[in-house]
Amino acid sequence: MSSRTPSSDDIVRPMQSTSKWYYVLFGVASLLALVWFGLWSIQLSQGLAVTNLADWGSGGGVTWGLYIGAFIWWVGIAHGGIILSAAVRLFGMKRYLPVARLAELLTIGALSMAGMYIVIHVGRPDRIVTSVVQAYPVTVHQSPLVWDVTVITMYMVMTLTYLGLTVRYDLARLRDDLPDILEPVYKIATLGYSEAEDEVIERIVWWLALGVIVMAPLLLHGGVIPWLFALLPSMPGWQGAIQGPQFLTIALTSAIAGVIILALTVRRAYDWYHILTDDVIRGLTLWLGLFSLLFVWLQLQQVITGVYAAPLDQRTFAAAKVTAPAYQFAIGVVLIALAYIFAQAVRPSIFSVRRSLAASVMVLAGTLTEKILFVFEGIEYPTFSMYANTPGEYFPSLIEIGSLVGTIAMCTLFFMVILKVVPVIELHAIEELRGEGHSAPGDDD
Amino acid sequence: MSKDDSSCGRDSCGCGENDETADESFHPMGEDYEEEMREMLDDTEYDTELGMDMAEDAMALIQGEISEAEFHDKYNEAVVEEFDVDDRPTVDAFEEMNAEEDESIFKKLTGGGDIADKLAGLDADTSQSRRDTMKKMGAAGAALGLGGVASAQGGSSDPKDDEYGANPVGDTSDEGTQLGMVIDLNRCDGCLECVTGCIEENNTSSGANWMYVLSYEDESTEQENFLVRPCQHCTNAPCEKVCPVRARHTRDKDGIVLTNYETCIGCRYCQVACPYGVNYFQWGEPDTPFDELMGADGDYDEDSLKEMDYEQRNQLLTENNDHIYDERGMWSDSRPPQGVMGKCTMCPTRQDGHSGEEKQGTVACMEACDAAGMSAIHFGDVNDPESRPRQYMRQRAEQEFARDTELDNGEQWGETVTPWAKLSAFKLLEDLGTRPNITYLGNQPGPEAEQVEGPVSYEQIGVTDNRKEHLDQYTFGAGDD
Ligand code: SF4
Ligand code: SF4
Ligand code: SF4
């Protein structure tokens, strides 16, 4: 769009000026977060009875619902984000370097929200730490939930290391342009930095990226998270080997959609049209299309194998699934997004950032709906289904829906704070755009 | 081995002897076994050679080398002569039957997988077909221990076999005490006394029906069916495996599955993993406050109990008629506190003697059922042959056996027909591998079974059935009253 040359001034702009929109958004997000904390405190005192969850079986309800659905949605975004950033580094996809850090930050924000959902979900949050730690040596061998906690922690550590390492380069060079008030933070972050370490850091980051890419399908969102469900033999809606690939595609779809939304927001706010170019957005849109297609494809596999001549319990589940309006909505919006992405691939004139933004929002709504549906419908149609009150019914209560608004608001707040602390676009990306390559010193004014 | 000698008859036959090389036994269990069999047959009044030949050809039958009809045809005359009766089908009858039944091509090609399949596929669960087979094969085949052959073929000789045949109960845990139940669904009349009995004992909140009775309709039967459903106290309990904090656990002492109310974080994974839907979470404040629980007035808590030695602790708990802490000092009995998972416990404080010796070995639901005169629930150590559930099973098996034998006009099947085989017993969703410790007698619900209103409804006894509806009043924004 613009022929301006990107400079380091561009990336420190968020830290130097604050627009009125920033204050407005910050205010709204804080308010929503506060409302959510108010709602949560009601849940903490009155118990999970304030939700619409109940016992399955004779109880006529579902015991897991929106909280767990949102948990895996956030984890998905987080995992997708880090995979995206790792792929950029590992495969040298320089074009996407400007969004790499955004993706990493999204991972940290989303992972925090996922962690928070664990606390929101359980009946006794006061005991989590003591109980889990005390039994950890045994449970880590057998409980998928413990594997999840382990993996999320490991992910958090890896991403923070990743970010911590790459951010040193930028901070050391941009120090003079950064807010003085955070000087102690930068001091710690750049402790012992010398230019000689750049090369070593680059190697380490490369290896970390490799680790992420190798582990993602095997263990993380292609493994441990779906195993939370796929290993249980008595819930036909969850069982099966397809859950791993399915979870992974949903994760990547959601993460790319999240990155597109983020990129478009900051580009508009900070006039970064020449950094986060239309070209980058167009590329991301295509990737979104690819993973949405995989998502729909795997859904199709599940539906077809479920409705044709499957065992009774699977058939009942599949029939219920395809006829659920929420499911039709989830698949519908993803299909609409896909139609747009195909069309713009064939005829570039159809592309517009607004449409890509809309497609991203739709995809995120679709994946969130699918995840929540996946969780509670799985429990509604168990193998042992002779209870008159089974399938039970479920629609999230106000508090549960409030948690979604609250966590999205908190994630927004997290970003708004981060914008003021570290450059969300790497200096490397600027250097790359200027054709200077990595090793060139970037501390010119 | 010779098997084309279709003229092989009782007297003329020497094929077995002549064609067999000395070091080669037709029997998979070896020459010694074969020799033993021969001696056994020598001791009977029946013809040894006929028996051995039949056994050899029976092996061929199992391998699919000859067909069932051929086998019968070959021995029909001889058997009639020897035993005066042969109710096995002859080749004509067999062919007729085949023509009638729309046999699959596959079956025809493989030469009637009938007996051979049955023999090869026999195991503990199909003792019924084992009996049928024995009957068909006649006494000689039976005496030769074809059951053993079949087991060897199928790769399983069931360690649970006792003198009654394959025992449907017991030995689900490896050793030691394993508390469990035998529930006779034929005796249940759906009075729901056990449901109330459990609620009163444990003070569970509305709708947390640890004991639950389903009246159900099944497509296959017209009669009224019941399923009495406590926790199955699985030996291989999925709920336990998934628990992230080991709150759900099996008590070493007696194999019951309990929840540690002090460490459970209320993640509800156990509830999701349990195939039977027996878990009930404490969504809000319990209906019965802690101090109204039996034994709550005691001047101790989990910490102080844990510090005491075993004797001291249990003396204290017994004096208090405590129904909260088990003998380990673990809070695991009665209703759970808010935010914690509950389910049928098999009344551990009773088992530990805190309610007096007379309550040991009993559970509240069984007491209620006995008091109602039904005695459908039989609780005890399912590993102990003298326990109430095991004795009850034996008694029921014998009853069934006696009745069946009468109905069959005194026909003798030999010793291989077992009373257990006469008993219709099952475990719920056994093929999921949970190894439940509840054994049911009666009809097993089919895949289409659906709960219907029973003779006594939950409403009539003042018990909440659909807990979701009850909980809805506490839902935020649902106008609480
Ligand atoms: S029935 Fe369910 S709750 Fe009971 S032991 Fe088995 S798996 Fe656990
Ligand atoms: S609800 Fe409690 S007992 Fe059940 S799995 Fe979670 S921590 Fe364990
Ligand atoms: S064994 Fe005890 S806890 Fe279980 S259903 Fe019977 S009375 Fe209730």
mmCIF file of N, CA and C in Angstrom, chain A residues 342-441:
data_model
loop_
_atom_site.group_PDB
_atom_site.id
_atom_site.type_symbol
_atom_site.label_atom_id
_atom_site.label_comp_id
_atom_site.label_asym_id
_atom_site.label_seq_id
_atom_site.Cartn_x
_atom_site.Cartn_y
_atom_site.Cartn_z
ATOM 1 N N PHE A 342 -11.556 -18.831 -1.271
ATOM 2 C CA PHE A 342 -11.405 -19.422 -2.600
ATOM 3 C C PHE A 342 -11.590 -18.360 -3.687
ATOM 4 N N ALA A 343 -12.670 -17.618 -3.509
ATOM 5 C CA ALA A 343 -12.998 -16.620 -4.520
ATOM 6 C C ALA A 343 -11.867 -15.615 -4.687
ATOM 7 N N GLN A 344 -11.301 -15.148 -3.553
ATOM 8 C CA GLN A 344 -10.252 -14.143 -3.678
ATOM 9 C C GLN A 344 -8.953 -14.747 -4.207
ATOM 10 N N ALA A 345 -8.818 -16.056 -4.038
ATOM 11 C CA ALA A 345 -7.629 -16.692 -4.604
ATOM 12 C C ALA A 345 -7.745 -16.745 -6.129
ATOM 13 N N VAL A 346 -8.974 -17.000 -6.580
ATOM 14 C CA VAL A 346 -9.193 -17.070 -8.017
ATOM 15 C C VAL A 346 -9.201 -15.668 -8.634
ATOM 16 N N ARG A 347 -9.942 -14.761 -7.976
ATOM 17 C CA ARG A 347 -10.013 -13.395 -8.498
ATOM 18 C C ARG A 347 -9.522 -12.415 -7.443
ATOM 19 N N PRO A 348 -8.266 -12.025 -7.528
ATOM 20 C CA PRO A 348 -7.636 -11.183 -6.500
ATOM 21 C C PRO A 348 -8.427 -9.907 -6.207
ATOM 22 N N SER A 349 -9.238 -9.452 -7.143
ATOM 23 C CA SER A 349 -9.962 -8.206 -6.896
ATOM 24 C C SER A 349 -10.995 -8.378 -5.784
ATOM 25 N N ILE A 350 -11.346 -9.617 -5.503
ATOM 26 C CA ILE A 350 -12.332 -9.853 -4.441
ATOM 27 C C ILE A 350 -11.714 -9.632 -3.061
ATOM 28 N N PHE A 351 -10.386 -9.738 -2.993
ATOM 29 C CA PHE A 351 -9.723 -9.593 -1.694
ATOM 30 C C PHE A 351 -9.909 -8.186 -1.121
ATOM 31 N N SER A 352 -10.216 -8.136 0.162
ATOM 32 C CA SER A 352 -10.117 -6.872 0.885
ATOM 33 C C SER A 352 -9.812 -7.214 2.329
ATOM 34 N N VAL A 353 -9.117 -6.304 3.010
ATOM 35 C CA VAL A 353 -8.745 -6.637 4.385
ATOM 36 C C VAL A 353 -9.982 -6.752 5.261
ATOM 37 N N ARG A 354 -10.989 -5.936 4.966
ATOM 38 C CA ARG A 354 -12.212 -6.032 5.742
ATOM 39 C C ARG A 354 -12.834 -7.420 5.642
ATOM 40 N N ARG A 355 -12.858 -7.916 4.426
ATOM 41 C CA ARG A 355 -13.438 -9.243 4.235
ATOM 42 C C ARG A 355 -12.596 -10.293 4.941
ATOM 43 N N SER A 356 -11.283 -10.142 4.876
ATOM 44 C CA SER A 356 -10.430 -11.099 5.570
ATOM 45 C C SER A 356 -10.666 -11.025 7.075
ATOM 46 N N LEU A 357 -10.871 -9.814 7.542
ATOM 47 C CA LEU A 357 -11.160 -9.639 8.969
ATOM 48 C C LEU A 357 -12.463 -10.339 9.315
ATOM 49 N N ALA A 358 -13.472 -10.130 8.503
ATOM 50 C CA ALA A 358 -14.771 -10.751 8.751
ATOM 51 C C ALA A 358 -14.638 -12.275 8.715
ATOM 52 N N ALA A 359 -13.889 -12.782 7.738
ATOM 53 C CA ALA A 359 -13.697 -14.231 7.641
ATOM 54 C C ALA A 359 -13.026 -14.758 8.903
ATOM 55 N N SER A 360 -12.041 -13.998 9.411
ATOM 56 C CA SER A 360 -11.334 -14.438 10.617
ATOM 57 C C SER A 360 -12.270 -14.481 11.812
ATOM 58 N N VAL A 361 -13.078 -13.443 11.961
ATOM 59 C CA VAL A 361 -14.005 -13.414 13.094
ATOM 60 C C VAL A 361 -14.982 -14.574 12.991
ATOM 61 N N MET A 362 -15.473 -14.818 11.777
ATOM 62 C CA MET A 362 -16.414 -15.922 11.599
ATOM 63 C C MET A 362 -15.776 -17.262 11.939
ATOM 64 N N VAL A 363 -14.545 -17.444 11.484
ATOM 65 C CA VAL A 363 -13.858 -18.713 11.752
ATOM 66 C C VAL A 363 -13.668 -18.902 13.257
ATOM 67 N N LEU A 364 -13.282 -17.829 13.931
ATOM 68 C CA LEU A 364 -13.098 -17.952 15.380
ATOM 69 C C LEU A 364 -14.408 -18.279 16.076
ATOM 70 N N ALA A 365 -15.483 -17.659 15.642
ATOM 71 C CA ALA A 365 -16.789 -17.967 16.227
ATOM 72 C C ALA A 365 -17.149 -19.424 15.944
ATOM 73 N N GLY A 366 -16.848 -19.857 14.726
ATOM 74 C CA GLY A 366 -17.144 -21.235 14.349
ATOM 75 C C GLY A 366 -16.363 -22.239 15.176
ATOM 76 N N THR A 367 -15.063 -21.998 15.332
ATOM 77 C CA THR A 367 -14.266 -22.965 16.095
ATOM 78 C C THR A 367 -14.664 -22.959 17.563
ATOM 79 N N LEU A 368 -14.965 -21.798 18.093
ATOM 80 C CA LEU A 368 -15.379 -21.740 19.503
ATOM 81 C C LEU A 368 -16.677 -22.520 19.696
ATOM 82 N N THR A 369 -17.618 -22.311 18.802
ATOM 83 C CA THR A 369 -18.885 -23.033 18.903
ATOM 84 C C THR A 369 -18.653 -24.533 18.788
ATOM 85 N N GLU A 370 -17.833 -24.902 17.834
ATOM 86 C CA GLU A 370 -17.585 -26.328 17.633
ATOM 87 C C GLU A 370 -16.952 -26.941 18.875
ATOM 88 N N LYS A 371 -16.023 -26.234 19.484
ATOM 89 C CA LYS A 371 -15.334 -26.779 20.658
ATOM 90 C C LYS A 371 -16.298 -26.979 21.825
ATOM 91 N N ILE A 372 -17.126 -25.965 22.062
ATOM 92 C CA ILE A 372 -18.063 -26.085 23.181
ATOM 93 C C ILE A 372 -19.052 -27.214 22.908
ATOM 94 N N LEU A 373 -19.510 -27.267 21.679
ATOM 95 C CA LEU A 373 -20.444 -28.310 21.283
ATOM 96 C C LEU A 373 -19.804 -29.695 21.428
ATOM 97 N N PHE A 374 -18.583 -29.781 20.988
ATOM 98 C CA PHE A 374 -17.847 -31.043 21.072
ATOM 99 C C PHE A 374 -17.838 -31.557 22.506
ATOM 100 N N VAL A 375 -17.583 -30.644 23.432
ATOM 101 C CA VAL A 375 -17.478 -31.055 24.832
ATOM 102 C C VAL A 375 -18.832 -31.520 25.359
ATOM 103 N N PHE A 376 -19.852 -30.671 25.247
ATOM 104 C CA PHE A 376 -21.069 -31.072 25.958
ATOM 105 C C PHE A 376 -21.896 -32.101 25.204
ATOM 106 N N GLU A 377 -21.811 -32.080 23.876
ATOM 107 C CA GLU A 377 -22.555 -33.111 23.151
ATOM 108 C C GLU A 377 -21.946 -34.488 23.369
ATOM 109 N N GLY A 378 -20.648 -34.516 23.533
ATOM 110 C CA GLY A 378 -19.988 -35.784 23.819
ATOM 111 C C GLY A 378 -20.568 -36.426 25.067
ATOM 112 N N ILE A 379 -20.826 -35.587 26.080
ATOM 113 C CA ILE A 379 -21.364 -36.132 27.334
ATOM 114 C C ILE A 379 -22.859 -36.424 27.212
ATOM 115 N N GLU A 380 -23.524 -35.696 26.339
ATOM 116 C CA GLU A 380 -24.962 -35.927 26.207
ATOM 117 C C GLU A 380 -25.278 -37.288 25.590
ATOM 118 N N TYR A 381 -24.339 -37.816 24.807
ATOM 119 C CA TYR A 381 -24.615 -39.086 24.128
ATOM 120 C C TYR A 381 -23.615 -40.161 24.509
ATOM 121 N N PRO A 382 -23.706 -40.639 25.739
ATOM 122 C CA PRO A 382 -22.782 -41.682 26.185
ATOM 123 C C PRO A 382 -23.198 -43.050 25.646
ATOM 124 N N THR A 383 -22.290 -44.004 25.741
ATOM 125 C CA THR A 383 -22.619 -45.366 25.332
ATOM 126 C C THR A 383 -23.766 -45.922 26.177
ATOM 127 N N PHE A 384 -23.681 -45.665 27.470
ATOM 128 C CA PHE A 384 -24.710 -46.159 28.387
ATOM 129 C C PHE A 384 -25.831 -45.124 28.435
ATOM 130 N N SER A 385 -26.820 -45.311 27.564
ATOM 131 C CA SER A 385 -27.746 -44.209 27.331
ATOM 132 C C SER A 385 -29.167 -44.521 27.742
ATOM 133 N N MET A 386 -29.356 -45.528 28.598
ATOM 134 C CA MET A 386 -30.751 -45.899 28.875
ATOM 135 C C MET A 386 -31.459 -44.983 29.867
ATOM 136 N N TYR A 387 -30.726 -44.099 30.532
ATOM 137 C CA TYR A 387 -31.381 -43.153 31.434
ATOM 138 C C TYR A 387 -32.425 -42.328 30.685
ATOM 139 N N ALA A 388 -33.586 -42.156 31.303
ATOM 140 C CA ALA A 388 -34.621 -41.348 30.661
ATOM 141 C C ALA A 388 -34.153 -39.906 30.514
ATOM 142 N N ASN A 389 -33.308 -39.460 31.445
ATOM 143 C CA ASN A 389 -32.857 -38.066 31.416
ATOM 144 C C ASN A 389 -31.626 -37.850 30.543
ATOM 145 N N THR A 390 -31.229 -38.894 29.802
ATOM 146 C CA THR A 390 -30.097 -38.785 28.887
ATOM 147 C C THR A 390 -30.624 -38.949 27.464
ATOM 148 N N PRO A 391 -30.319 -38.103 26.504
ATOM 149 C CA PRO A 391 -29.436 -36.944 26.587
ATOM 150 C C PRO A 391 -30.023 -35.807 27.417
ATOM 151 N N GLY A 392 -29.160 -35.229 28.198
ATOM 152 C CA GLY A 392 -29.589 -34.098 28.994
ATOM 153 C C GLY A 392 -29.603 -32.852 28.135
ATOM 154 N N GLU A 393 -29.773 -31.726 28.767
ATOM 155 C CA GLU A 393 -29.732 -30.515 27.955
ATOM 156 C C GLU A 393 -28.778 -29.504 28.579
ATOM 157 N N TYR A 394 -28.331 -28.595 27.752
ATOM 158 C CA TYR A 394 -27.362 -27.628 28.241
ATOM 159 C C TYR A 394 -27.389 -26.389 27.385
ATOM 160 N N PHE A 395 -27.474 -25.254 28.046
ATOM 161 C CA PHE A 395 -27.187 -24.000 27.384
ATOM 162 C C PHE A 395 -26.433 -23.169 28.409
ATOM 163 N N PRO A 396 -25.281 -22.615 28.036
ATOM 164 C CA PRO A 396 -24.455 -21.927 29.023
ATOM 165 C C PRO A 396 -25.225 -20.826 29.762
ATOM 166 N N SER A 397 -24.992 -20.721 31.047
ATOM 167 C CA SER A 397 -25.658 -19.684 31.834
ATOM 168 C C SER A 397 -24.953 -18.348 31.607
ATOM 169 N N LEU A 398 -25.541 -17.307 32.178
ATOM 170 C CA LEU A 398 -24.958 -15.968 32.007
ATOM 171 C C LEU A 398 -23.536 -15.903 32.530
ATOM 172 N N ILE A 399 -23.298 -16.559 33.651
ATOM 173 C CA ILE A 399 -21.943 -16.524 34.209
ATOM 174 C C ILE A 399 -20.961 -17.195 33.266
ATOM 175 N N GLU A 400 -21.395 -18.302 32.673
ATOM 176 C CA GLU A 400 -20.482 -18.994 31.763
ATOM 177 C C GLU A 400 -20.184 -18.139 30.530
ATOM 178 N N ILE A 401 -21.225 -17.540 29.989
ATOM 179 C CA ILE A 401 -21.000 -16.680 28.821
ATOM 180 C C ILE A 401 -20.148 -15.477 29.230
ATOM 181 N N GLY A 402 -20.408 -14.998 30.448
ATOM 182 C CA GLY A 402 -19.613 -13.889 30.964
ATOM 183 C C GLY A 402 -18.127 -14.205 30.997
ATOM 184 N N SER A 403 -17.808 -15.481 31.241
ATOM 185 C CA SER A 403 -16.392 -15.853 31.306
ATOM 186 C C SER A 403 -15.725 -15.642 29.950
ATOM 187 N N LEU A 404 -16.478 -15.866 28.879
ATOM 188 C CA LEU A 404 -15.916 -15.667 27.542
ATOM 189 C C LEU A 404 -15.587 -14.195 27.325
ATOM 190 N N VAL A 405 -16.580 -13.360 27.642
ATOM 191 C CA VAL A 405 -16.380 -11.926 27.491
ATOM 192 C C VAL A 405 -15.199 -11.494 28.363
ATOM 193 N N GLY A 406 -15.199 -11.995 29.595
ATOM 194 C CA GLY A 406 -14.133 -11.630 30.532
ATOM 195 C C GLY A 406 -12.756 -12.026 30.045
ATOM 196 N N THR A 407 -12.618 -13.254 29.545
ATOM 197 C CA THR A 407 -11.283 -13.690 29.134
ATOM 198 C C THR A 407 -10.846 -12.957 27.861
ATOM 199 N N ILE A 408 -11.791 -12.697 26.969
ATOM 200 C CA ILE A 408 -11.402 -11.946 25.765
ATOM 201 C C ILE A 408 -10.955 -10.533 26.166
ATOM 202 N N ALA A 409 -11.687 -9.949 27.103
ATOM 203 C CA ALA A 409 -11.301 -8.621 27.589
ATOM 204 C C ALA A 409 -9.921 -8.658 28.240
ATOM 205 N N MET A 410 -9.666 -9.683 29.023
ATOM 206 C CA MET A 410 -8.362 -9.772 29.690
ATOM 207 C C MET A 410 -7.237 -9.964 28.690
ATOM 208 N N CYS A 411 -7.505 -10.772 27.679
ATOM 209 C CA CYS A 411 -6.499 -10.998 26.653
ATOM 210 C C CYS A 411 -6.207 -9.669 25.927
ATOM 211 N N THR A 412 -7.261 -8.897 25.698
ATOM 212 C CA THR A 412 -7.077 -7.581 25.071
ATOM 213 C C THR A 412 -6.223 -6.690 25.967
ATOM 214 N N LEU A 413 -6.545 -6.677 27.243
ATOM 215 C CA LEU A 413 -5.776 -5.869 28.180
ATOM 216 C C LEU A 413 -4.308 -6.268 28.168
ATOM 217 N N PHE A 414 -4.097 -7.570 28.135
ATOM 218 C CA PHE A 414 -2.736 -8.080 28.107
ATOM 219 C C PHE A 414 -1.977 -7.485 26.907
ATOM 220 N N PHE A 415 -2.624 -7.484 25.767
ATOM 221 C CA PHE A 415 -1.985 -6.943 24.572
ATOM 222 C C PHE A 415 -1.732 -5.450 24.691
ATOM 223 N N MET A 416 -2.716 -4.757 25.259
ATOM 224 C CA MET A 416 -2.567 -3.314 25.346
ATOM 225 C C MET A 416 -1.410 -2.947 26.265
ATOM 226 N N VAL A 417 -1.230 -3.731 27.296
ATOM 227 C CA VAL A 417 -0.103 -3.483 28.197
ATOM 228 C C VAL A 417 1.211 -3.812 27.493
ATOM 229 N N ILE A 418 1.238 -4.955 26.850
ATOM 230 C CA ILE A 418 2.457 -5.391 26.160
ATOM 231 C C ILE A 418 2.902 -4.375 25.100
ATOM 232 N N LEU A 419 1.909 -3.806 24.431
ATOM 233 C CA LEU A 419 2.218 -2.800 23.402
ATOM 234 C C LEU A 419 3.058 -1.665 23.974
ATOM 235 N N LYS A 420 2.841 -1.398 25.249
ATOM 236 C CA LYS A 420 3.538 -0.285 25.899
ATOM 237 C C LYS A 420 4.883 -0.708 26.459
ATOM 238 N N VAL A 421 5.166 -2.002 26.421
ATOM 239 C CA VAL A 421 6.385 -2.473 27.085
ATOM 240 C C VAL A 421 7.453 -2.929 26.091
ATOM 241 N N VAL A 422 7.068 -3.793 25.174
ATOM 242 C CA VAL A 422 8.061 -4.263 24.206
ATOM 243 C C VAL A 422 7.538 -4.032 22.791
ATOM 244 N N PRO A 423 8.428 -3.909 21.837
ATOM 245 C CA PRO A 423 7.978 -3.783 20.455
ATOM 246 C C PRO A 423 7.295 -5.073 20.028
ATOM 247 N N VAL A 424 6.088 -4.966 19.496
ATOM 248 C CA VAL A 424 5.375 -6.184 19.107
ATOM 249 C C VAL A 424 5.768 -6.619 17.701
ATOM 250 N N ILE A 425 6.584 -5.777 17.062
ATOM 251 C CA ILE A 425 7.132 -6.191 15.780
ATOM 252 C C ILE A 425 8.640 -6.229 15.936
ATOM 253 N N GLU A 426 9.199 -7.308 15.492
ATOM 254 C CA GLU A 426 10.627 -7.486 15.715
ATOM 255 C C GLU A 426 11.458 -6.530 14.879
ATOM 256 N N LEU A 427 12.562 -6.161 15.438
ATOM 257 C CA LEU A 427 13.509 -5.350 14.692
ATOM 258 C C LEU A 427 14.014 -6.121 13.470
ATOM 259 N N HIS A 428 14.167 -7.410 13.657
ATOM 260 C CA HIS A 428 14.580 -8.265 12.541
ATOM 261 C C HIS A 428 13.673 -8.080 11.335
ATOM 262 N N ALA A 429 12.369 -7.983 11.651
ATOM 263 C CA ALA A 429 11.401 -7.857 10.560
ATOM 264 C C ALA A 429 11.628 -6.566 9.796
ATOM 265 N N ILE A 430 11.919 -5.491 10.533
ATOM 266 C CA ILE A 430 12.178 -4.201 9.902
ATOM 267 C C ILE A 430 13.432 -4.292 9.036
ATOM 268 N N GLU A 431 14.447 -4.904 9.626
ATOM 269 C CA GLU A 431 15.708 -5.054 8.891
ATOM 270 C C GLU A 431 15.495 -5.864 7.624
ATOM 271 N N GLU A 432 14.711 -6.872 7.780
ATOM 272 C CA GLU A 432 14.399 -7.732 6.657
ATOM 273 C C GLU A 432 13.686 -6.945 5.556
ATOM 274 N N LEU A 433 12.700 -6.145 5.984
ATOM 275 C CA LEU A 433 11.927 -5.359 5.022
ATOM 276 C C LEU A 433 12.790 -4.332 4.312
ATOM 277 N N ARG A 434 13.809 -3.852 5.034
ATOM 278 C CA ARG A 434 14.686 -2.872 4.408
ATOM 279 C C ARG A 434 15.800 -3.535 3.626
ATOM 280 N N GLY A 435 15.733 -4.861 3.631
ATOM 281 C CA GLY A 435 16.728 -5.614 2.883
ATOM 282 C C GLY A 435 18.096 -5.584 3.531
ATOM 283 N N GLU A 436 18.107 -5.385 4.868
ATOM 284 C CA GLU A 436 19.400 -5.309 5.535
ATOM 285 C C GLU A 436 19.869 -6.648 6.071
ATOM 286 N N GLY A 437 18.957 -7.573 6.181
ATOM 287 C CA GLY A 437 19.359 -8.875 6.708
ATOM 288 C C GLY A 437 19.586 -8.799 8.194
ATOM 289 N N HIS A 438 19.804 -9.952 8.791
ATOM 290 C CA HIS A 438 19.864 -10.076 10.241
ATOM 291 C C HIS A 438 21.012 -9.383 10.918
ATOM 292 N N SER A 439 22.208 -9.581 10.352
ATOM 293 C CA SER A 439 23.399 -9.260 11.136
ATOM 294 C C SER A 439 23.703 -7.772 11.171
ATOM 295 N N ALA A 440 23.026 -7.027 10.290
ATOM 296 C CA ALA A 440 23.333 -5.600 10.279
ATOM 297 C C ALA A 440 22.914 -4.939 11.578
ATOM 298 N N PRO A 441 23.735 -4.059 12.102
ATOM 299 C CA PRO A 441 23.351 -3.363 13.320
ATOM 300 C C PRO A 441 22.161 -2.465 13.034
#
